[in-house]
Short mmCIF file of C-alpha atoms and ligand atoms in Angstrom, two decimals:
data_model
loop_
_atom_site.label_atom_id
_atom_site.label_comp_id
_atom_site.label_asym_id
_atom_site.label_seq_id
_atom_site.Cartn_x
_atom_site.Cartn_y
_atom_site.Cartn_z
CA MET A 27 -23.27 231.58 178.97
CA ARG A 28 -21.97 234.76 180.34
CA ILE A 29 -19.14 233.65 182.70
CA LEU A 30 -16.68 235.53 184.97
CA VAL A 31 -13.46 233.47 185.10
CA THR A 32 -10.85 234.40 187.80
CA GLY A 33 -7.25 233.48 187.15
CA GLY A 34 -7.99 233.06 183.46
CA ALA A 35 -4.44 234.09 182.51
CA GLY A 36 -3.01 231.19 184.48
CA PHE A 37 -2.24 227.70 183.38
CA ILE A 38 -5.61 226.03 183.85
CA GLY A 39 -7.60 229.15 183.62
CA SER A 40 -6.23 229.95 180.21
CA ALA A 41 -7.10 226.39 178.93
CA LEU A 42 -10.58 226.90 180.30
CA VAL A 43 -11.03 230.33 178.73
CA ARG A 44 -9.79 229.09 175.35
CA HIS A 45 -12.33 226.15 175.58
CA LEU A 46 -15.21 228.47 176.63
CA VAL A 47 -14.58 231.16 174.11
CA LEU A 48 -13.20 229.36 171.01
CA GLU A 49 -15.11 226.00 171.37
CA LEU A 50 -18.31 226.78 173.16
CA GLY A 51 -18.77 230.43 172.18
CA ASP A 52 -19.40 231.65 175.76
CA GLU A 53 -19.05 235.33 176.73
CA VAL A 54 -16.22 235.50 179.18
CA LEU A 55 -14.76 238.22 181.45
CA VAL A 56 -11.28 237.24 182.69
CA VAL A 57 -10.44 238.75 186.12
CA ASP A 58 -6.73 238.31 186.77
CA LYS A 59 -4.19 240.18 188.85
CA LEU A 60 -1.36 239.11 186.51
CA THR A 61 1.06 237.88 189.09
CA TYR A 62 4.23 236.15 187.98
CA ALA A 63 1.93 233.22 187.10
CA GLY A 64 -0.48 235.04 184.93
CA ASP A 65 0.24 235.69 181.25
CA ARG A 66 -2.12 237.38 178.74
CA ARG A 67 -0.24 235.72 175.84
CA SER A 68 -1.84 232.42 176.92
CA ILE A 69 -5.24 233.70 175.94
CA ARG A 70 -4.15 235.91 172.99
CA ASP A 71 -6.25 233.72 170.60
CA CYS A 72 -9.36 234.89 172.52
CA GLU A 73 -8.51 238.65 172.37
CA GLY A 74 -11.00 240.33 169.96
CA LYS A 75 -13.56 237.54 170.00
CA PRO A 76 -17.08 238.64 170.42
CA GLY A 77 -17.90 238.72 174.20
CA PHE A 78 -14.39 238.38 175.42
CA ALA A 79 -13.04 240.91 177.88
CA PHE A 80 -10.17 241.16 180.31
CA LEU A 81 -10.04 242.96 183.74
CA GLU A 82 -6.73 243.26 185.45
CA ALA A 83 -7.79 243.24 189.16
CA ASP A 84 -7.11 241.51 192.48
CA ILE A 85 -9.96 239.28 193.72
CA ALA A 86 -9.15 240.51 197.15
CA ASP A 87 -10.19 244.04 196.06
CA ALA A 88 -13.84 244.22 197.11
CA GLU A 89 -14.55 247.50 195.15
CA ALA A 90 -13.08 246.10 191.91
CA MET A 91 -15.09 242.84 192.39
CA ARG A 92 -18.31 244.72 192.97
CA GLY A 93 -17.71 246.84 189.80
CA ALA A 94 -16.95 243.57 187.73
CA PHE A 95 -20.18 242.06 188.82
CA ALA A 96 -22.15 245.19 188.18
CA ASP A 97 -20.68 245.74 184.69
CA PHE A 98 -20.52 242.22 183.35
CA ARG A 99 -23.62 240.77 185.13
CA PRO A 100 -22.32 237.17 184.89
CA GLN A 101 -24.59 234.11 184.94
CA ALA A 102 -21.77 232.13 186.48
CA VAL A 103 -18.33 232.43 188.18
CA MET A 104 -15.60 229.99 187.60
CA HIS A 105 -13.04 230.74 190.35
CA LEU A 106 -9.48 229.60 189.57
CA ALA A 107 -7.34 232.59 190.79
CA ALA A 108 -5.02 231.34 193.43
CA GLU A 109 -1.37 231.19 194.49
CA SER A 110 -0.71 227.62 193.41
CA HIS A 111 3.00 226.58 193.86
CA VAL A 112 3.67 224.47 196.92
CA ASP A 113 7.32 225.35 197.02
CA ARG A 114 6.57 229.02 197.14
CA SER A 115 3.97 228.47 199.85
CA ILE A 116 6.72 226.92 202.00
CA ALA A 117 9.02 229.83 201.35
CA GLY A 118 6.35 232.34 202.21
CA ALA A 119 2.69 231.64 203.02
CA ALA A 120 1.35 235.24 203.23
CA PRO A 121 0.28 235.66 199.63
CA PHE A 122 -1.37 232.21 199.83
CA VAL A 123 -3.52 233.28 202.83
CA GLN A 124 -4.23 236.67 201.16
CA THR A 125 -5.32 235.44 197.73
CA ASN A 126 -6.66 231.86 198.41
CA VAL A 127 -8.58 232.72 201.71
CA VAL A 128 -9.24 236.52 201.82
CA GLY A 129 -9.55 236.69 197.99
CA THR A 130 -12.02 233.87 197.86
CA PHE A 131 -14.00 235.37 200.69
CA THR A 132 -14.10 238.81 198.94
CA LEU A 133 -15.20 237.11 195.68
CA LEU A 134 -17.99 235.07 197.42
CA GLU A 135 -19.24 238.30 199.02
CA ALA A 136 -19.32 240.11 195.73
CA ALA A 137 -21.08 237.19 193.99
CA ARG A 138 -23.53 236.99 196.91
CA ALA A 139 -24.49 240.63 196.60
CA HIS A 140 -24.86 240.25 192.81
CA TRP A 141 -26.92 236.98 193.11
CA SER A 142 -29.22 238.28 195.81
CA ALA A 143 -30.45 241.04 193.59
CA LEU A 144 -31.14 238.83 190.56
CA PRO A 145 -34.75 238.22 189.36
CA PRO A 146 -35.98 234.71 190.57
CA ALA A 147 -35.23 232.75 187.29
CA GLU A 148 -31.69 234.15 186.91
CA LYS A 149 -31.06 233.61 190.61
CA GLU A 150 -32.08 229.93 190.30
CA ALA A 151 -29.82 229.46 187.31
CA PHE A 152 -26.75 231.28 188.76
CA ARG A 153 -23.62 229.05 189.61
CA PHE A 154 -20.37 229.69 191.47
CA LEU A 155 -17.80 227.07 190.62
CA HIS A 156 -14.91 226.97 193.08
CA VAL A 157 -11.88 225.14 191.59
CA SER A 158 -9.75 223.25 194.00
CA THR A 159 -7.22 220.56 194.39
CA ASP A 160 -6.87 216.88 195.55
CA GLU A 161 -4.02 218.17 197.88
CA VAL A 162 -6.73 219.17 200.48
CA TYR A 163 -7.21 215.39 201.23
CA GLY A 164 -3.57 214.96 202.52
CA SER A 165 -1.38 212.05 201.67
CA LEU A 166 -2.22 208.30 200.92
CA GLY A 167 -0.19 205.16 201.68
CA PRO A 168 0.63 202.83 198.86
CA ASN A 169 -2.51 200.69 199.22
CA ASP A 170 -5.01 203.13 200.53
CA PRO A 171 -8.20 203.66 198.37
CA ALA A 172 -8.14 206.83 196.17
CA PHE A 173 -9.68 210.06 197.45
CA SER A 174 -13.43 210.34 197.07
CA GLU A 175 -15.67 213.33 197.57
CA THR A 176 -16.31 212.23 201.17
CA THR A 177 -12.62 211.83 202.18
CA PRO A 178 -12.06 213.98 205.21
CA TYR A 179 -9.78 217.04 204.65
CA ASP A 180 -6.12 216.76 205.99
CA PRO A 181 -4.10 219.52 204.25
CA ARG A 182 -0.44 219.49 205.03
CA SER A 183 1.26 222.39 203.25
CA PRO A 184 0.53 226.05 203.43
CA TYR A 185 -0.81 225.84 199.85
CA SER A 186 -3.24 222.93 200.53
CA ALA A 187 -4.30 224.43 203.92
CA THR A 188 -5.32 227.64 202.22
CA LYS A 189 -7.07 225.85 199.37
CA ALA A 190 -8.95 223.78 202.00
CA ALA A 191 -9.98 226.92 203.89
CA SER A 192 -11.35 228.37 200.58
CA ASP A 193 -13.30 225.12 199.85
CA HIS A 194 -14.96 225.33 203.30
CA LEU A 195 -15.89 229.01 202.65
CA ALA A 196 -17.50 228.15 199.29
CA ARG A 197 -19.58 225.30 200.94
CA ALA A 198 -20.43 227.53 203.90
CA TRP A 199 -21.78 230.26 201.55
CA HIS A 200 -24.02 227.56 200.11
CA GLU A 201 -25.21 226.21 203.36
CA THR A 202 -25.59 229.56 205.11
CA TYR A 203 -26.74 231.98 202.40
CA GLY A 204 -27.95 229.59 199.72
CA LEU A 205 -25.36 230.91 197.23
CA PRO A 206 -25.34 228.16 194.48
CA THR A 207 -21.74 227.03 194.90
CA ILE A 208 -20.11 223.84 193.62
CA VAL A 209 -16.61 222.65 194.45
CA THR A 210 -14.30 220.48 192.21
CA ASN A 211 -11.10 218.91 193.52
CA CYS A 212 -8.69 217.93 190.73
CA SER A 213 -5.41 216.09 190.56
CA ASN A 214 -2.14 217.31 189.03
CA ASN A 215 -2.61 219.00 185.64
CA TYR A 216 -0.14 219.21 182.83
CA GLY A 217 -0.14 220.46 179.22
CA PRO A 218 0.53 223.58 177.17
CA TYR A 219 1.12 227.03 178.74
CA HIS A 220 2.24 225.46 182.01
CA PHE A 221 4.63 227.89 183.90
CA PRO A 222 8.18 226.50 183.54
CA GLU A 223 8.81 226.21 187.36
CA LYS A 224 6.29 223.27 187.66
CA LEU A 225 7.64 219.64 187.35
CA ILE A 226 6.59 218.63 183.90
CA PRO A 227 7.57 221.73 181.96
CA LEU A 228 10.69 222.14 183.99
CA ILE A 229 11.71 218.59 183.13
CA ILE A 230 10.94 219.08 179.47
CA LEU A 231 12.96 222.23 179.13
CA ASN A 232 15.90 221.11 181.16
CA ALA A 233 15.93 217.92 179.13
CA LEU A 234 15.94 219.92 175.91
CA GLU A 235 18.81 221.99 177.07
CA GLY A 236 20.90 219.15 178.41
CA ARG A 237 20.58 220.38 182.07
CA PRO A 238 20.17 218.24 185.18
CA LEU A 239 16.70 216.87 185.75
CA PRO A 240 15.93 217.34 189.55
CA VAL A 241 13.83 214.74 191.23
CA TYR A 242 12.85 215.15 194.83
CA GLY A 243 13.91 212.34 197.33
CA ASP A 244 13.85 208.98 195.78
CA GLY A 245 11.36 209.89 193.01
CA GLY A 246 8.74 207.60 194.58
CA ASN A 247 6.08 210.27 195.37
CA VAL A 248 2.93 209.28 193.41
CA ARG A 249 0.57 211.82 191.75
CA ASP A 250 -2.42 211.36 189.46
CA TRP A 251 -1.95 213.32 186.22
CA LEU A 252 -4.73 214.90 184.09
CA PHE A 253 -4.23 216.66 180.72
CA VAL A 254 -5.25 220.33 181.23
CA GLU A 255 -7.78 220.29 178.37
CA ASP A 256 -9.57 217.37 179.99
CA HIS A 257 -9.94 219.39 183.11
CA ALA A 258 -11.21 222.34 181.23
CA ARG A 259 -13.98 220.23 179.56
CA ALA A 260 -14.91 218.85 183.03
CA LEU A 261 -15.25 222.40 184.46
CA ALA A 262 -17.34 223.59 181.59
CA LEU A 263 -19.62 220.53 182.04
CA VAL A 264 -19.88 221.07 185.81
CA VAL A 265 -20.81 224.69 185.68
CA ARG A 266 -23.69 223.89 183.24
CA GLU A 267 -24.87 220.50 184.73
CA ALA A 268 -24.09 220.20 188.39
CA ARG A 269 -26.52 220.87 191.17
CA PRO A 270 -25.62 223.64 193.67
CA GLY A 271 -23.92 222.27 196.86
CA GLU A 272 -22.29 219.40 194.97
CA THR A 273 -18.62 218.36 195.00
CA TYR A 274 -16.93 216.53 192.16
CA ASN A 275 -13.36 215.03 192.19
CA ILE A 276 -11.75 215.14 188.83
CA GLY A 277 -8.83 212.82 187.88
CA GLY A 278 -7.09 211.23 185.07
CA LYS A 279 -6.81 207.57 186.36
CA ALA A 280 -3.00 207.97 185.66
CA GLU A 281 -1.21 207.42 188.90
CA LYS A 282 2.66 207.69 188.27
CA ARG A 283 5.66 207.99 190.43
CA ASN A 284 7.65 211.22 189.82
CA LEU A 285 10.51 209.21 188.62
CA GLU A 286 8.30 207.43 186.01
CA VAL A 287 6.95 210.83 184.82
CA VAL A 288 10.60 212.04 184.23
CA GLU A 289 11.65 208.86 182.58
CA THR A 290 8.72 208.89 180.23
CA ILE A 291 9.51 212.54 179.24
CA CYS A 292 13.14 211.55 178.61
CA ASP A 293 12.23 208.63 176.45
CA ARG A 294 9.63 210.47 174.42
CA LEU A 295 11.91 213.47 173.85
CA ASP A 296 14.66 211.11 172.72
CA ALA A 297 12.32 209.69 170.25
CA LEU A 298 11.13 212.99 168.96
CA ARG A 299 14.42 214.99 169.10
CA PRO A 300 17.39 212.69 169.79
CA ASP A 301 20.29 214.18 171.81
CA ALA A 302 23.75 213.51 170.27
CA ALA A 303 25.16 213.20 173.76
CA GLY A 304 23.05 210.20 174.61
CA PRO A 305 19.78 209.19 176.29
CA ARG A 306 18.35 211.98 178.52
CA ARG A 307 17.87 209.60 181.51
CA ARG A 308 21.52 210.30 182.08
CA LEU A 309 20.48 213.76 183.28
CA ILE A 310 18.29 212.55 186.20
CA THR A 311 19.57 214.01 189.52
CA PHE A 312 18.15 213.14 192.91
CA VAL A 313 17.83 216.28 195.23
CA THR A 314 16.88 216.75 198.88
CA ASP A 315 13.26 216.17 199.45
CA ARG A 316 10.65 218.99 200.00
CA PRO A 317 9.57 219.31 203.75
CA GLY A 318 6.21 217.61 204.39
CA HIS A 319 6.25 216.11 200.82
CA ASP A 320 2.94 214.25 200.56
CA ARG A 321 3.66 210.61 199.42
CA ARG A 322 0.75 209.80 197.30
CA TYR A 323 -2.41 211.32 195.80
CA ALA A 324 -5.04 209.45 193.93
CA ILE A 325 -8.48 210.68 192.81
CA ASP A 326 -11.53 208.37 192.31
CA PRO A 327 -13.45 210.25 189.49
CA VAL A 328 -16.36 207.74 189.38
CA LYS A 329 -18.94 210.31 190.50
CA ILE A 330 -18.33 212.84 187.70
CA GLY A 331 -18.41 209.96 185.26
CA ARG A 332 -21.67 208.54 186.56
CA ASP A 333 -23.49 211.96 187.05
CA LEU A 334 -22.23 214.08 184.22
CA GLY A 335 -20.74 211.51 181.75
CA TRP A 336 -17.26 213.06 181.77
CA SER A 337 -14.11 210.99 181.24
CA PRO A 338 -10.62 212.07 180.11
CA LEU A 339 -9.88 211.97 176.39
CA GLU A 340 -6.06 211.71 176.77
CA THR A 341 -4.02 208.95 178.30
CA PHE A 342 -0.88 210.05 180.17
CA GLU A 343 1.23 208.87 177.24
CA SER A 344 -0.92 210.79 174.56
CA GLY A 345 -1.10 213.89 176.77
CA ILE A 346 2.68 213.89 177.31
CA ASP A 347 3.27 213.69 173.60
CA ARG A 348 0.87 216.54 172.94
CA THR A 349 2.67 218.58 175.72
CA LEU A 350 6.15 217.89 174.42
CA ARG A 351 5.19 218.79 170.86
CA TRP A 352 3.67 222.01 172.13
CA TYR A 353 6.79 223.00 174.00
CA LEU A 354 8.98 222.17 171.05
CA ASP A 355 6.77 224.32 168.72
CA ASN A 356 6.22 227.29 171.18
CA GLU A 357 9.55 228.54 172.26
CA TRP A 358 8.19 232.11 171.91
CA TRP A 359 5.98 231.48 174.95
CA TRP A 360 8.31 229.71 177.29
CA ARG A 361 11.84 231.18 176.53
CA PRO A 362 11.17 234.69 178.10
CA LEU A 363 9.53 233.10 181.15
CA ARG A 364 12.44 230.67 181.63
CA GLU A 365 15.00 233.36 181.39
CA GLY A 366 13.07 235.52 183.77
CA ARG A 367 12.84 238.36 181.18
CA TYR A 368 9.06 238.26 180.95
CA ASP A 369 6.78 240.07 183.40
CA GLY A 370 3.09 239.37 182.69
CA GLN A 371 2.21 242.89 183.77
CA ARG A 372 4.44 244.60 181.24
CA LEU A 373 3.43 242.75 178.17
CA GLY A 374 4.46 244.43 174.99
CA LEU A 375 1.90 242.60 172.95
CA LEU A 376 -1.01 244.12 174.70
CA PRO A 377 0.07 247.42 176.11
CA GLU A 378 -2.97 248.75 177.82
CA ALA A 379 -3.75 247.67 181.37
CA GLY A 380 -7.17 246.95 182.72
CA ARG A 381 -10.28 245.93 180.64
CA SER A 382 -10.00 245.75 176.89
P1 NAD B 405 -1.52 229.33 188.10
O1 NAD B 405 -0.69 229.73 189.22
O2 NAD B 405 -0.97 228.92 186.81
O3 NAD B 405 -2.57 230.56 187.74
C1 NAD B 405 -3.19 231.42 188.71
C2 NAD B 405 -3.75 232.65 188.09
O4 NAD B 405 -4.38 233.35 189.06
C3 NAD B 405 -2.64 233.48 187.48
O5 NAD B 405 -3.04 234.01 186.29
C4 NAD B 405 -2.59 234.68 188.53
O6 NAD B 405 -2.18 235.91 187.92
C5 NAD B 405 -3.95 234.70 189.12
N1 NAD B 405 -4.01 235.36 190.32
C6 NAD B 405 -3.24 235.03 191.45
N2 NAD B 405 -3.61 235.71 192.50
C7 NAD B 405 -4.61 236.54 192.10
C8 NAD B 405 -5.41 237.54 192.67
N3 NAD B 405 -5.19 237.95 193.97
N4 NAD B 405 -6.44 238.16 192.05
C9 NAD B 405 -6.65 237.89 190.75
N5 NAD B 405 -5.88 236.91 190.11
C10 NAD B 405 -4.87 236.34 190.73
O7 NAD B 405 -2.52 228.21 188.69
P2 NAD B 405 -3.22 226.95 187.93
O8 NAD B 405 -2.19 225.86 187.98
O9 NAD B 405 -3.80 227.38 186.66
O10 NAD B 405 -4.33 226.66 188.92
C11 NAD B 405 -5.62 227.29 188.86
C12 NAD B 405 -6.52 226.81 189.95
O11 NAD B 405 -6.73 225.35 189.91
C13 NAD B 405 -5.99 227.12 191.34
O12 NAD B 405 -7.05 227.49 192.14
C14 NAD B 405 -5.44 225.81 191.85
O13 NAD B 405 -5.44 225.72 193.22
C15 NAD B 405 -6.31 224.73 191.12
N6 NAD B 405 -5.66 223.49 190.83
C16 NAD B 405 -4.52 223.46 190.18
C17 NAD B 405 -3.97 222.18 189.74
C18 NAD B 405 -2.66 222.06 188.97
O14 NAD B 405 -2.11 220.96 188.79
N7 NAD B 405 -2.06 223.04 188.50
C19 NAD B 405 -4.67 221.01 190.14
C20 NAD B 405 -5.86 221.15 190.84
C21 NAD B 405 -6.33 222.36 191.12
#
């Protein structure tokens, strides 16, 4: 397939691009603005592969999006570009509204213009996959059933509110204009190339360096965790197999309290690389909770299993082990990010900006 992937230099986007290019042999154009969260080193294994191209551009730039569709003529769009960090959305919501809402709108319009002009068979086969989060469904009590595709939206942070808005836009463009959109809502991802400000990589790297391991509140907030490569496989399947207008929830069936996640990382790291100063659980430090911190998310992934035959390959334990080993072996990737020395836009490795 010829697929335009937005946000392909980010955490999940790069896992998806590596899967599409290196394992499935798809032609891929990555469209990415290279914000602080975008890093071309995450897709360096794809550079130079037949059919791979990179365009540094903002999805909210209508002219650039028109040009990307006209030049690349994609058969599908997989839209992952977003501002994605809840804490940053609380500190300042403007970039979230701009990229997640205005950017998605701009991309949908560019896709619609491209799709409308396609010959009938190509028009029929075209897909626009909008990648979203389980956070749009709000917060669950300890005994509530997991989120399903029909759970009403109840976003509670600026991040999840802007993602919810963009989900509604994607569905409206299907209902109103017939654009063949599909929406996926996924639980928390973890794995290689995860920006070091997010919980799991932050804990791994702080634990490695003997620094405090910050845990919000009492550590009792529950998330469902999915290994990022399992998410990438799910997305590649959905874009090929799902019917337009569908929604799929994607989850790992791995509900964990934050404290359990941190303790698992401590124990596995102790086994892999013992710390002479003692067990790493000693570093756990409880910090003031985040405002509006959703208590529990849980995803019911039964529909994607039934309709498309997808299920995760990794358990939480096997995925954490793979993640830990990756961070131990790939200091070249995370060290500059962690020390704030690295700016994705000024990457020595790939000097030229724009398409290559
Ligand atoms: P990320 O922050 O790691 O990556 C986002 C990417 O988008 C970066 O490469 C960034 O440069 C790019 N980007 C940001 N603004 C842009 C713009 N205006 N134009 C073009 N590119 C832009 O995010 P992620 O964790 O990989 O998440 C990817 C998608 O999956 C997001 O839509 C997110 O809401 C969704 N999601 C994430 C998770 C998770 O656990 N991380 C879970 C479910 C859904």
